[in-house]
PDB file of C-alpha atoms in Angstrom:
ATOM      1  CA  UNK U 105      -2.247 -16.584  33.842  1.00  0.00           C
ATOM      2  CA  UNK U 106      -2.990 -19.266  31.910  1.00  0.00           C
ATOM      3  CA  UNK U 107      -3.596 -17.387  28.320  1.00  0.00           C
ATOM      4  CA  UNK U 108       0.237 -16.014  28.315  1.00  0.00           C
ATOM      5  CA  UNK U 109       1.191 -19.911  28.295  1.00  0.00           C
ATOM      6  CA  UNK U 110      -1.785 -21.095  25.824  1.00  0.00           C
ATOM      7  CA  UNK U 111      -0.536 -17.304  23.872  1.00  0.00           C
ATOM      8  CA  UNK U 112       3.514 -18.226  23.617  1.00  0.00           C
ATOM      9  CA  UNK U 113       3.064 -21.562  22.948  1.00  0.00           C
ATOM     10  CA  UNK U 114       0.598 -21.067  19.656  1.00  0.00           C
ATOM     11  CA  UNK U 115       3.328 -18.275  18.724  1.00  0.00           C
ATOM     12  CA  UNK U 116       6.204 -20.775  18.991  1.00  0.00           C
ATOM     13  CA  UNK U 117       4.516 -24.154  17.399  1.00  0.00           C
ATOM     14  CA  UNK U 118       3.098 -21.322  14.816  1.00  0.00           C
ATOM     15  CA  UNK U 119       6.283 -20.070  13.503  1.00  0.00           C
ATOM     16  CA  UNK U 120       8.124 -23.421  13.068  1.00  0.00           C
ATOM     17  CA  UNK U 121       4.817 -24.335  10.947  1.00  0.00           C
ATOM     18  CA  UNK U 122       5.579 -21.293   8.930  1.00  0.00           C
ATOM     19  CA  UNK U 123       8.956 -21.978   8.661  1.00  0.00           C
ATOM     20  CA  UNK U 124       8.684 -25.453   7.449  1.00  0.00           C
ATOM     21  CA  UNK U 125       5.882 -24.482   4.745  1.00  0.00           C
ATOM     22  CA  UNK U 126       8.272 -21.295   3.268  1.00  0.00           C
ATOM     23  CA  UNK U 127      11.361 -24.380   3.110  1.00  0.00           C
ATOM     24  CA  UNK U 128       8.857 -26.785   0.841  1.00  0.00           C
ATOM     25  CA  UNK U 129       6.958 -23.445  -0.967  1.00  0.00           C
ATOM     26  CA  UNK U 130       8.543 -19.591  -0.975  1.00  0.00           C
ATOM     27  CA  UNK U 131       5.974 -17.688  -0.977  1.00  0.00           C
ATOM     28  CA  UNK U 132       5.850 -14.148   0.170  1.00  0.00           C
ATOM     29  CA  UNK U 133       2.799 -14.296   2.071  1.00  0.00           C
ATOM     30  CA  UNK U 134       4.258 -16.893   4.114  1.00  0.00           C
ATOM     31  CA  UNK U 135       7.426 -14.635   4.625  1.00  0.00           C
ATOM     32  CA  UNK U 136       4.937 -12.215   5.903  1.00  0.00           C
ATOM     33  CA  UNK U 137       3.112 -14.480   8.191  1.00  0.00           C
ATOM     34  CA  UNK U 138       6.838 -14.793   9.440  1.00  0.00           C
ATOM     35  CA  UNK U 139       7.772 -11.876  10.500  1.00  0.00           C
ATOM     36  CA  UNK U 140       4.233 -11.161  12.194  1.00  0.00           C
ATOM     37  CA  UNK U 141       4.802 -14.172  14.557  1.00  0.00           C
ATOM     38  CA  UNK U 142       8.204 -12.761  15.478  1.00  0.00           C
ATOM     39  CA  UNK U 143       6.813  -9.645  16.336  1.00  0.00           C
ATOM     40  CA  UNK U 144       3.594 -11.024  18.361  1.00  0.00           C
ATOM     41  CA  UNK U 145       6.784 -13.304  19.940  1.00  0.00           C
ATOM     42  CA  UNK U 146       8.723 -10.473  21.057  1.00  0.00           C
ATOM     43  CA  UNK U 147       5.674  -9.108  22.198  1.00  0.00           C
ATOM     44  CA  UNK U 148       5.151 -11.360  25.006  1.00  0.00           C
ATOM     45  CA  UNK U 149       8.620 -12.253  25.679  1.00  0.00           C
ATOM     46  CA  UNK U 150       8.641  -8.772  26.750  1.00  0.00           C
ATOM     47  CA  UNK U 151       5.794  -9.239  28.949  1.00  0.00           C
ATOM     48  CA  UNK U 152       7.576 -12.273  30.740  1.00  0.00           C
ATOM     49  CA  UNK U 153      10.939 -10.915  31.023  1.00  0.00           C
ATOM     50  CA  UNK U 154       8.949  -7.846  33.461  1.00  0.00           C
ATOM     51  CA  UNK U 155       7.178 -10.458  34.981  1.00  0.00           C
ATOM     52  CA  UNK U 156       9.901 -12.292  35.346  1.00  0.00           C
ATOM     53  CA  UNK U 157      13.097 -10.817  36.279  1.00  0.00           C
ATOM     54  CA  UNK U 158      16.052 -13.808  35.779  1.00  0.00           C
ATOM     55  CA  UNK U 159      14.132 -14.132  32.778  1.00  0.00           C
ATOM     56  CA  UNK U 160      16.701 -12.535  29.911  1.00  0.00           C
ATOM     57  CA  UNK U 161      13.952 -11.538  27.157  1.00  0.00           C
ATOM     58  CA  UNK U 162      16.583 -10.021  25.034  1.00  0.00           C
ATOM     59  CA  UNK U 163      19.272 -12.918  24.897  1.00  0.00           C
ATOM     60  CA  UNK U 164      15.572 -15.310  24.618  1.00  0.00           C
ATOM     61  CA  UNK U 165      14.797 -13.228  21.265  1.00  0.00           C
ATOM     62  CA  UNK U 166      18.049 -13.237  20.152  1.00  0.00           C
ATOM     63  CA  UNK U 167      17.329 -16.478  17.283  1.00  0.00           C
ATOM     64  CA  UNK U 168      13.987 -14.696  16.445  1.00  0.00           C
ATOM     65  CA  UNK U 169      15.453 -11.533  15.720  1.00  0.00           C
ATOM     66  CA  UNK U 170      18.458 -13.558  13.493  1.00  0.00           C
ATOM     67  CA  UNK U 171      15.066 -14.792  11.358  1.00  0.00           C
ATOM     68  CA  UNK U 172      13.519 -11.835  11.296  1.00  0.00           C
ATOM     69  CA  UNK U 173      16.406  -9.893  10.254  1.00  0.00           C
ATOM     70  CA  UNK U 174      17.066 -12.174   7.496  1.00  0.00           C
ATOM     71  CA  UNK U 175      13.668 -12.074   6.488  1.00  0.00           C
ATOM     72  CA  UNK U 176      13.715  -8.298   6.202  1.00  0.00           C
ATOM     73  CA  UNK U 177      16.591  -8.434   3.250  1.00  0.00           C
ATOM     74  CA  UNK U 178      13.680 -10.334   1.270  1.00  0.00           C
ATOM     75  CA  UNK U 179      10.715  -8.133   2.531  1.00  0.00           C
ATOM     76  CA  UNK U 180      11.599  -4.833   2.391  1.00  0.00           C
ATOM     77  CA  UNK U 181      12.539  -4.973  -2.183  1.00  0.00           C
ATOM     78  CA  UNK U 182       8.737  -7.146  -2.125  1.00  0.00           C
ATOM     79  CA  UNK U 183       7.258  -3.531  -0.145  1.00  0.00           C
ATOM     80  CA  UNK U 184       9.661  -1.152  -2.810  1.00  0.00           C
ATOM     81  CA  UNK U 185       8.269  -3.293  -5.753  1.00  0.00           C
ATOM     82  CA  UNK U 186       4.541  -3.162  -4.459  1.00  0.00           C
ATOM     83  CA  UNK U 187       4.379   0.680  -4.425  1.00  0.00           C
ATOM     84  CA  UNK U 188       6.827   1.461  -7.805  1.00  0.00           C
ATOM     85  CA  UNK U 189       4.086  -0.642  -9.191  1.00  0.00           C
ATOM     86  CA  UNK U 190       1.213   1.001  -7.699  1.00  0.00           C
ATOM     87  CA  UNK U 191       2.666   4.130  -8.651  1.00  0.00           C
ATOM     88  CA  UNK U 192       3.818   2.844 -12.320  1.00  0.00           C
ATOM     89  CA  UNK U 193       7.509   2.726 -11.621  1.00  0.00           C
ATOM     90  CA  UNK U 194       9.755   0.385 -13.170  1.00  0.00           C
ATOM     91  CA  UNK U 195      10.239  -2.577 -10.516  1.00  0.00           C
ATOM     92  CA  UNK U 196      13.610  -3.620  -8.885  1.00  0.00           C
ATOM     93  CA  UNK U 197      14.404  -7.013  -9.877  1.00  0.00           C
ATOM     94  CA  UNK U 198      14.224  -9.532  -6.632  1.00  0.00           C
ATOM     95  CA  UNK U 199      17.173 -11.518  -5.577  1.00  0.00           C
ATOM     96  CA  UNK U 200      16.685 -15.020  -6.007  1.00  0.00           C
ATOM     97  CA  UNK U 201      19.995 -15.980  -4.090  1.00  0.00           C
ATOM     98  CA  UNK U 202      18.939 -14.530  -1.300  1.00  0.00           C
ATOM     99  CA  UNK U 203      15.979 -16.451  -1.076  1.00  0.00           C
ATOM    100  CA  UNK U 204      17.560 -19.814  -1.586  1.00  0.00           C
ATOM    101  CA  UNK U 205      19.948 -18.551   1.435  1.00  0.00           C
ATOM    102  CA  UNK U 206      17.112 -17.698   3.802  1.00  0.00           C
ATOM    103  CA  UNK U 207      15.796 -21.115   2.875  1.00  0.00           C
ATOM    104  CA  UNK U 208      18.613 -23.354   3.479  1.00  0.00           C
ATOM    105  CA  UNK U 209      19.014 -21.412   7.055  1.00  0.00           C
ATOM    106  CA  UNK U 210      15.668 -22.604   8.091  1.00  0.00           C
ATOM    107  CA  UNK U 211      16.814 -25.554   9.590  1.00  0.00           C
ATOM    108  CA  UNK U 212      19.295 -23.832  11.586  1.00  0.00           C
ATOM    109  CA  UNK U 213      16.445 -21.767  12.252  1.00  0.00           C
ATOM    110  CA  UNK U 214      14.272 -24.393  13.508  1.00  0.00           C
ATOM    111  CA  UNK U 215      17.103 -25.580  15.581  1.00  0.00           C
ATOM    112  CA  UNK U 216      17.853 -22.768  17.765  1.00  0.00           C
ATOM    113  CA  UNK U 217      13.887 -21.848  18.229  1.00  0.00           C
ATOM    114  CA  UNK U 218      13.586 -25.535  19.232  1.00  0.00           C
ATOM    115  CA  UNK U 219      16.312 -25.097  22.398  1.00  0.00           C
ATOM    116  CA  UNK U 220      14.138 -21.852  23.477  1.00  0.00           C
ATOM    117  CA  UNK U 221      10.940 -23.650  23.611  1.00  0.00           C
ATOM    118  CA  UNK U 222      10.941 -25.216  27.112  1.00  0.00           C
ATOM    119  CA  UNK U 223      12.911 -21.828  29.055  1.00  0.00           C
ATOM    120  CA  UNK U 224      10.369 -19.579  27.062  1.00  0.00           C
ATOM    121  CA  UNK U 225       7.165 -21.649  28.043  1.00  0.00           C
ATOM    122  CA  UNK U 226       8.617 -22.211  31.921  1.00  0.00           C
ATOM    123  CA  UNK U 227       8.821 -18.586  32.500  1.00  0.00           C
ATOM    124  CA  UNK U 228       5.380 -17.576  30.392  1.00  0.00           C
ATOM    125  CA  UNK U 229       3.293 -20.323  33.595  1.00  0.00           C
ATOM    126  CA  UNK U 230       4.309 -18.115  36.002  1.00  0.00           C
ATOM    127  CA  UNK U 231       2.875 -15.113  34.496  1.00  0.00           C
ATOM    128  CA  UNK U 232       0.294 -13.434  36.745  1.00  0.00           C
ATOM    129  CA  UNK U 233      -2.918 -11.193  35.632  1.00  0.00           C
ATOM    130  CA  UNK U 234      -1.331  -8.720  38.223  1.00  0.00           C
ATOM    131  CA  UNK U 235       1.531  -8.482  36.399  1.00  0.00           C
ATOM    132  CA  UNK U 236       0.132  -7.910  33.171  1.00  0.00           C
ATOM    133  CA  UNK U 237      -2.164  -5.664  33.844  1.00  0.00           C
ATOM    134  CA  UNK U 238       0.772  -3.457  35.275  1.00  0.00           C
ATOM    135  CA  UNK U 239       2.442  -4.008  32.518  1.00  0.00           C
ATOM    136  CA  UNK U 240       0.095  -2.698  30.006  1.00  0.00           C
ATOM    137  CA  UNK U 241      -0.901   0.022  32.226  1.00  0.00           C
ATOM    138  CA  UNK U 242       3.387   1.083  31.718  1.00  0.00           C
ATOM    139  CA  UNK U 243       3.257   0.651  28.358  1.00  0.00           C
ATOM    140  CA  UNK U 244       0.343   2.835  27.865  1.00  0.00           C
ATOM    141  CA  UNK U 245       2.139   5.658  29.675  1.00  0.00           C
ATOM    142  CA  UNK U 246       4.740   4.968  27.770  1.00  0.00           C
ATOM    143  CA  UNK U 247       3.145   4.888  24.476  1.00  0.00           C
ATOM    144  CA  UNK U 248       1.660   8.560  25.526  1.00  0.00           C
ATOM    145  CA  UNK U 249       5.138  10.077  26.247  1.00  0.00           C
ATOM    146  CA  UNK U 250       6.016   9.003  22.469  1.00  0.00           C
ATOM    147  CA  UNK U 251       3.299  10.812  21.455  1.00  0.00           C
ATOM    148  CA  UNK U 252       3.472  13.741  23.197  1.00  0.00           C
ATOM    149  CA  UNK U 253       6.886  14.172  22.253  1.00  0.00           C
ATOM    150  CA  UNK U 254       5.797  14.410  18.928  1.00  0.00           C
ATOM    151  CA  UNK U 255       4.241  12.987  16.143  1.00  0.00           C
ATOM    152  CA  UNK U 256       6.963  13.406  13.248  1.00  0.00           C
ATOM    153  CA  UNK U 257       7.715  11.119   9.859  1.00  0.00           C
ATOM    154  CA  UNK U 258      11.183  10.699  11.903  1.00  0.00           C
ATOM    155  CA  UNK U 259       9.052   9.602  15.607  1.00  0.00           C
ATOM    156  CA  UNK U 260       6.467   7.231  14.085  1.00  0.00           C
ATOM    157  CA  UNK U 261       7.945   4.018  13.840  1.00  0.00           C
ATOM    158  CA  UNK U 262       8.548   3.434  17.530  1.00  0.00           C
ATOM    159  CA  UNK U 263       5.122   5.000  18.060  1.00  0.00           C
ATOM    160  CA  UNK U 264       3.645   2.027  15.950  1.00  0.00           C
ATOM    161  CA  UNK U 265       5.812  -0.997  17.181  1.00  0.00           C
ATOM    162  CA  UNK U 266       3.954   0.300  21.004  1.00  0.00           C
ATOM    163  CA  UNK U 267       0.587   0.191  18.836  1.00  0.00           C
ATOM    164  CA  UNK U 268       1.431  -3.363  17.794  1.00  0.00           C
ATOM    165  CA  UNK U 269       2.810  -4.385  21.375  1.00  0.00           C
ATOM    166  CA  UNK U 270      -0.125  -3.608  22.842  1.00  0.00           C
ATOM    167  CA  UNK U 271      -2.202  -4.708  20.318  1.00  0.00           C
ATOM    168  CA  UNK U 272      -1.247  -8.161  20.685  1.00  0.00           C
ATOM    169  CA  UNK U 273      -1.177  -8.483  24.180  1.00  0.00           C
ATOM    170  CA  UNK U 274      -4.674  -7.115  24.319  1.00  0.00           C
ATOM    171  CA  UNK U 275      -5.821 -10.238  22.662  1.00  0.00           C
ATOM    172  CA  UNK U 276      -4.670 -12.010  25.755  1.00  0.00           C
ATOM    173  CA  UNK U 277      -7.643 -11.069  27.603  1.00  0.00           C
ATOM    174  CA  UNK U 278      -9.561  -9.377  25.161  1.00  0.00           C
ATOM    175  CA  UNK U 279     -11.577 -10.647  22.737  1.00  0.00           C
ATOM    176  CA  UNK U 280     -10.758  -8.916  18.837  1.00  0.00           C
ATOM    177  CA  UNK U 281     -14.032  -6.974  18.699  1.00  0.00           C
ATOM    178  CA  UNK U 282     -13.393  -5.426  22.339  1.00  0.00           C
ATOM    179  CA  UNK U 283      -9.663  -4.218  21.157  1.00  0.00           C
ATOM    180  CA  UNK U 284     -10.082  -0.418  20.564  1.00  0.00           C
ATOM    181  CA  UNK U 285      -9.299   0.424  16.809  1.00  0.00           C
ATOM    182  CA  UNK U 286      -6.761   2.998  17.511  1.00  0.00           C
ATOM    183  CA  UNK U 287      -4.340   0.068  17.808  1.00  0.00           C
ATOM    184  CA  UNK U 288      -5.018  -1.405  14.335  1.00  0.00           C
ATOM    185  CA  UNK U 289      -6.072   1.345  12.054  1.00  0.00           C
ATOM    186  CA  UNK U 290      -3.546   3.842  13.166  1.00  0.00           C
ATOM    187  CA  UNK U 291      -0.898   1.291  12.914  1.00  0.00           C
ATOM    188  CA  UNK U 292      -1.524   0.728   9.476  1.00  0.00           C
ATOM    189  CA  UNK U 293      -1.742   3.967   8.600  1.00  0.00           C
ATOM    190  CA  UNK U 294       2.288   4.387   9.682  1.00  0.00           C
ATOM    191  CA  UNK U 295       3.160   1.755   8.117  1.00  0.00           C
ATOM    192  CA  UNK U 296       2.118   3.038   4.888  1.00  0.00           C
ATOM    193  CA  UNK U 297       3.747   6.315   5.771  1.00  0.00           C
ATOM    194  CA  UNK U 298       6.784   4.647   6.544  1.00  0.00           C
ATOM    195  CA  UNK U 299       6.703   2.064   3.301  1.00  0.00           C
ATOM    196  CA  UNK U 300       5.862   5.125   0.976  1.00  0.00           C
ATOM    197  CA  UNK U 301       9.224   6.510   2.797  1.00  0.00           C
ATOM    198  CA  UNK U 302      11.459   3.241   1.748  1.00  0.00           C
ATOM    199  CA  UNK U 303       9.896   4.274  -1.816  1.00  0.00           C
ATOM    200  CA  UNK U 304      10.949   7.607  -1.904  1.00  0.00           C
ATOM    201  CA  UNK U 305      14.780   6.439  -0.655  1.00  0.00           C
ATOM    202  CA  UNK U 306      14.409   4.203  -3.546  1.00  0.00           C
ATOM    203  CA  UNK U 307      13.569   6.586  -6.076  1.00  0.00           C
ATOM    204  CA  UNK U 308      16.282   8.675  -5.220  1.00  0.00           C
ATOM    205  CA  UNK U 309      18.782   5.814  -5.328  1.00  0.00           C
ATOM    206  CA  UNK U 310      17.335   5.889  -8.952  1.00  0.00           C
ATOM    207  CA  UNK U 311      18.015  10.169  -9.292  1.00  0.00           C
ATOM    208  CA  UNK U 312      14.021  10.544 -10.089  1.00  0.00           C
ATOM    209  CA  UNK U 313      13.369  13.885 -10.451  1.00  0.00           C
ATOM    210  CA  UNK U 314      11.358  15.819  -7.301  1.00  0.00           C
ATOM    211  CA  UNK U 315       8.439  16.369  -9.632  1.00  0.00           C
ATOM    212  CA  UNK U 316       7.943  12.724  -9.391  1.00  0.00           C
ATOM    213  CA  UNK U 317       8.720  12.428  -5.791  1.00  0.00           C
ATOM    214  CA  UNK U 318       6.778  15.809  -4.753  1.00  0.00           C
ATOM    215  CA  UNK U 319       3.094  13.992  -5.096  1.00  0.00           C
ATOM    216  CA  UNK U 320       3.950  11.282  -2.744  1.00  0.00           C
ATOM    217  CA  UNK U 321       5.391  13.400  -0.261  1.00  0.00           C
ATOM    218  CA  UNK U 322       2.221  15.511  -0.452  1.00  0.00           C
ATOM    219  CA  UNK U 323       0.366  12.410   0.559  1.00  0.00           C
ATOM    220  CA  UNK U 324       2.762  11.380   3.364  1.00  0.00           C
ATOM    221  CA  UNK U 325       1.914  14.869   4.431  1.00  0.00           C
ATOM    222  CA  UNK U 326      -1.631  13.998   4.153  1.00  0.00           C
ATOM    223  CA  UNK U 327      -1.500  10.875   6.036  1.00  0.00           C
ATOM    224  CA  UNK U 328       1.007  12.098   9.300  1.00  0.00           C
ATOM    225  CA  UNK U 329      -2.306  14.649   9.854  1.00  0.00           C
ATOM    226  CA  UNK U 330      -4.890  11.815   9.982  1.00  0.00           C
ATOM    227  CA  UNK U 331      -2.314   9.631  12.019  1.00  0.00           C
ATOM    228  CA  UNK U 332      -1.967  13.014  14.100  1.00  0.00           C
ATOM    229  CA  UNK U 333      -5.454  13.705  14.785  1.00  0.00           C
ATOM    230  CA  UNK U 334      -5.980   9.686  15.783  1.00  0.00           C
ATOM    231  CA  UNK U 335      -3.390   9.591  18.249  1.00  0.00           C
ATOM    232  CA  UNK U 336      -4.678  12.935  19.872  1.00  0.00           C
ATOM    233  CA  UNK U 337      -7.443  11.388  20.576  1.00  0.00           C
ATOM    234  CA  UNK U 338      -5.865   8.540  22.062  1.00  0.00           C
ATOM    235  CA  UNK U 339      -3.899  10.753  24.718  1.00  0.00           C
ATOM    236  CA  UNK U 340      -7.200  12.174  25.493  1.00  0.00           C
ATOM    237  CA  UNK U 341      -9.005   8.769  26.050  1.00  0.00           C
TER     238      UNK U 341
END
């Protein structure tokens, strides 16, 4: 299956680019850009290590979850800071040490992604359509079960990482505009729920008062219906 090969290899040559243009320019958007290649990565590394079975898609991922990881500790205050602004909060300062760390790991980064480039691009050859197709067929079930067990504030997040999964390896032999929307819109819509959650653990780091908490839980409220009703009608398609 030729596109899993042509799919992995963009992902890989992709995030070194990234990589190398955060080291010369830190820039968020860039860190963003970042840590969506890592996920599209582990996307299809997944996909090859079923496919594959002495392929070890964990240990594989293991540098491009170190990234990602370390990526998060700069993320996650740039998400806080967005909403206490958008919500007229006083904003956490950022820390500028820890971007000058992530930034002088980047070529220890680029390193260890380098030695996974050939063992990564072997195994994603010998990929067939078969394969895949079984394999999204599995994580459809799968993605069903989730929501049948429930759709919570608590459940979500693994909900949406099997939106973004599939999502991703759709594109593989899908073009965008054939991808059903469920797998973009609703994803979004949980990770707002779950960013307007990191705000709410921030505000009470801070002791706000529930009065000013209260609205935005209202609205989580609002949103877990709509995300809800959405994925209803996924189990039902």
């Amino acid at each position: 299956m030729k596109s899993v090969f042509t799919y992995t290899k963009k992902r890989l040559h992709t995030l070194r680019r990234f990589l190398r243009e955060y080291e010369a320019r830190p820039d968020l958007d860039i860190l963003h850009q970042i840590r969506v290649e890592i996920k599209k990565t582990k996307a299809v590394l997944n996909l090859i290590g079923y496919a594959r079975k002495k392929f070890d898609a964990h240990a594989v991922y293991i540098p491009f979850r170190t990234i990602h990881r370390a990526s998060g500790i700069l993320w996650e205050p740039e998400v806080i800071n967005r909403l206490m602004k958008k919500y007229s909060f006083a904003e956490v300062p950022g820390n500028k040490n820890e971007m000058e760390t992530f930034r002088q790991l980047i070529p220890d980064f680029q390193h260890s992604l380098k030695k996974q480039k050939s063992v990564v691009l072997s195994a994603a050859k010998k990929v067939q359509l078969k394969v895949y197709k079984k394999y999204m067929k599995k994580k459809q079930v799968g993605l069903r079960k989730l929501i049948r067990a429930g759709v919570r504030v608590g459940t979500v997040h693994p909900i949406r990482k099997q939106l973004k999964e599939l999502h991703y390896l759709f594109t593989l032999t899908r073009p965008n505009r054939k991808i059903d929307l469920i797998y973009t819109q609703c994803e979004k819509r949980i990770g707002q729920l779950l960013d307007q959650r990191l705000l709410i653990a921030q505000l009470r780091t801070q002791s706000a008062n529930q009065k000013i908490i209260s609205p935005i839980q209202a609205h989580m409220k609002q949103e877990l219906n709509k995300i809800r009703n959405e994925l209803r009608g996924f189990i039902k398609s």
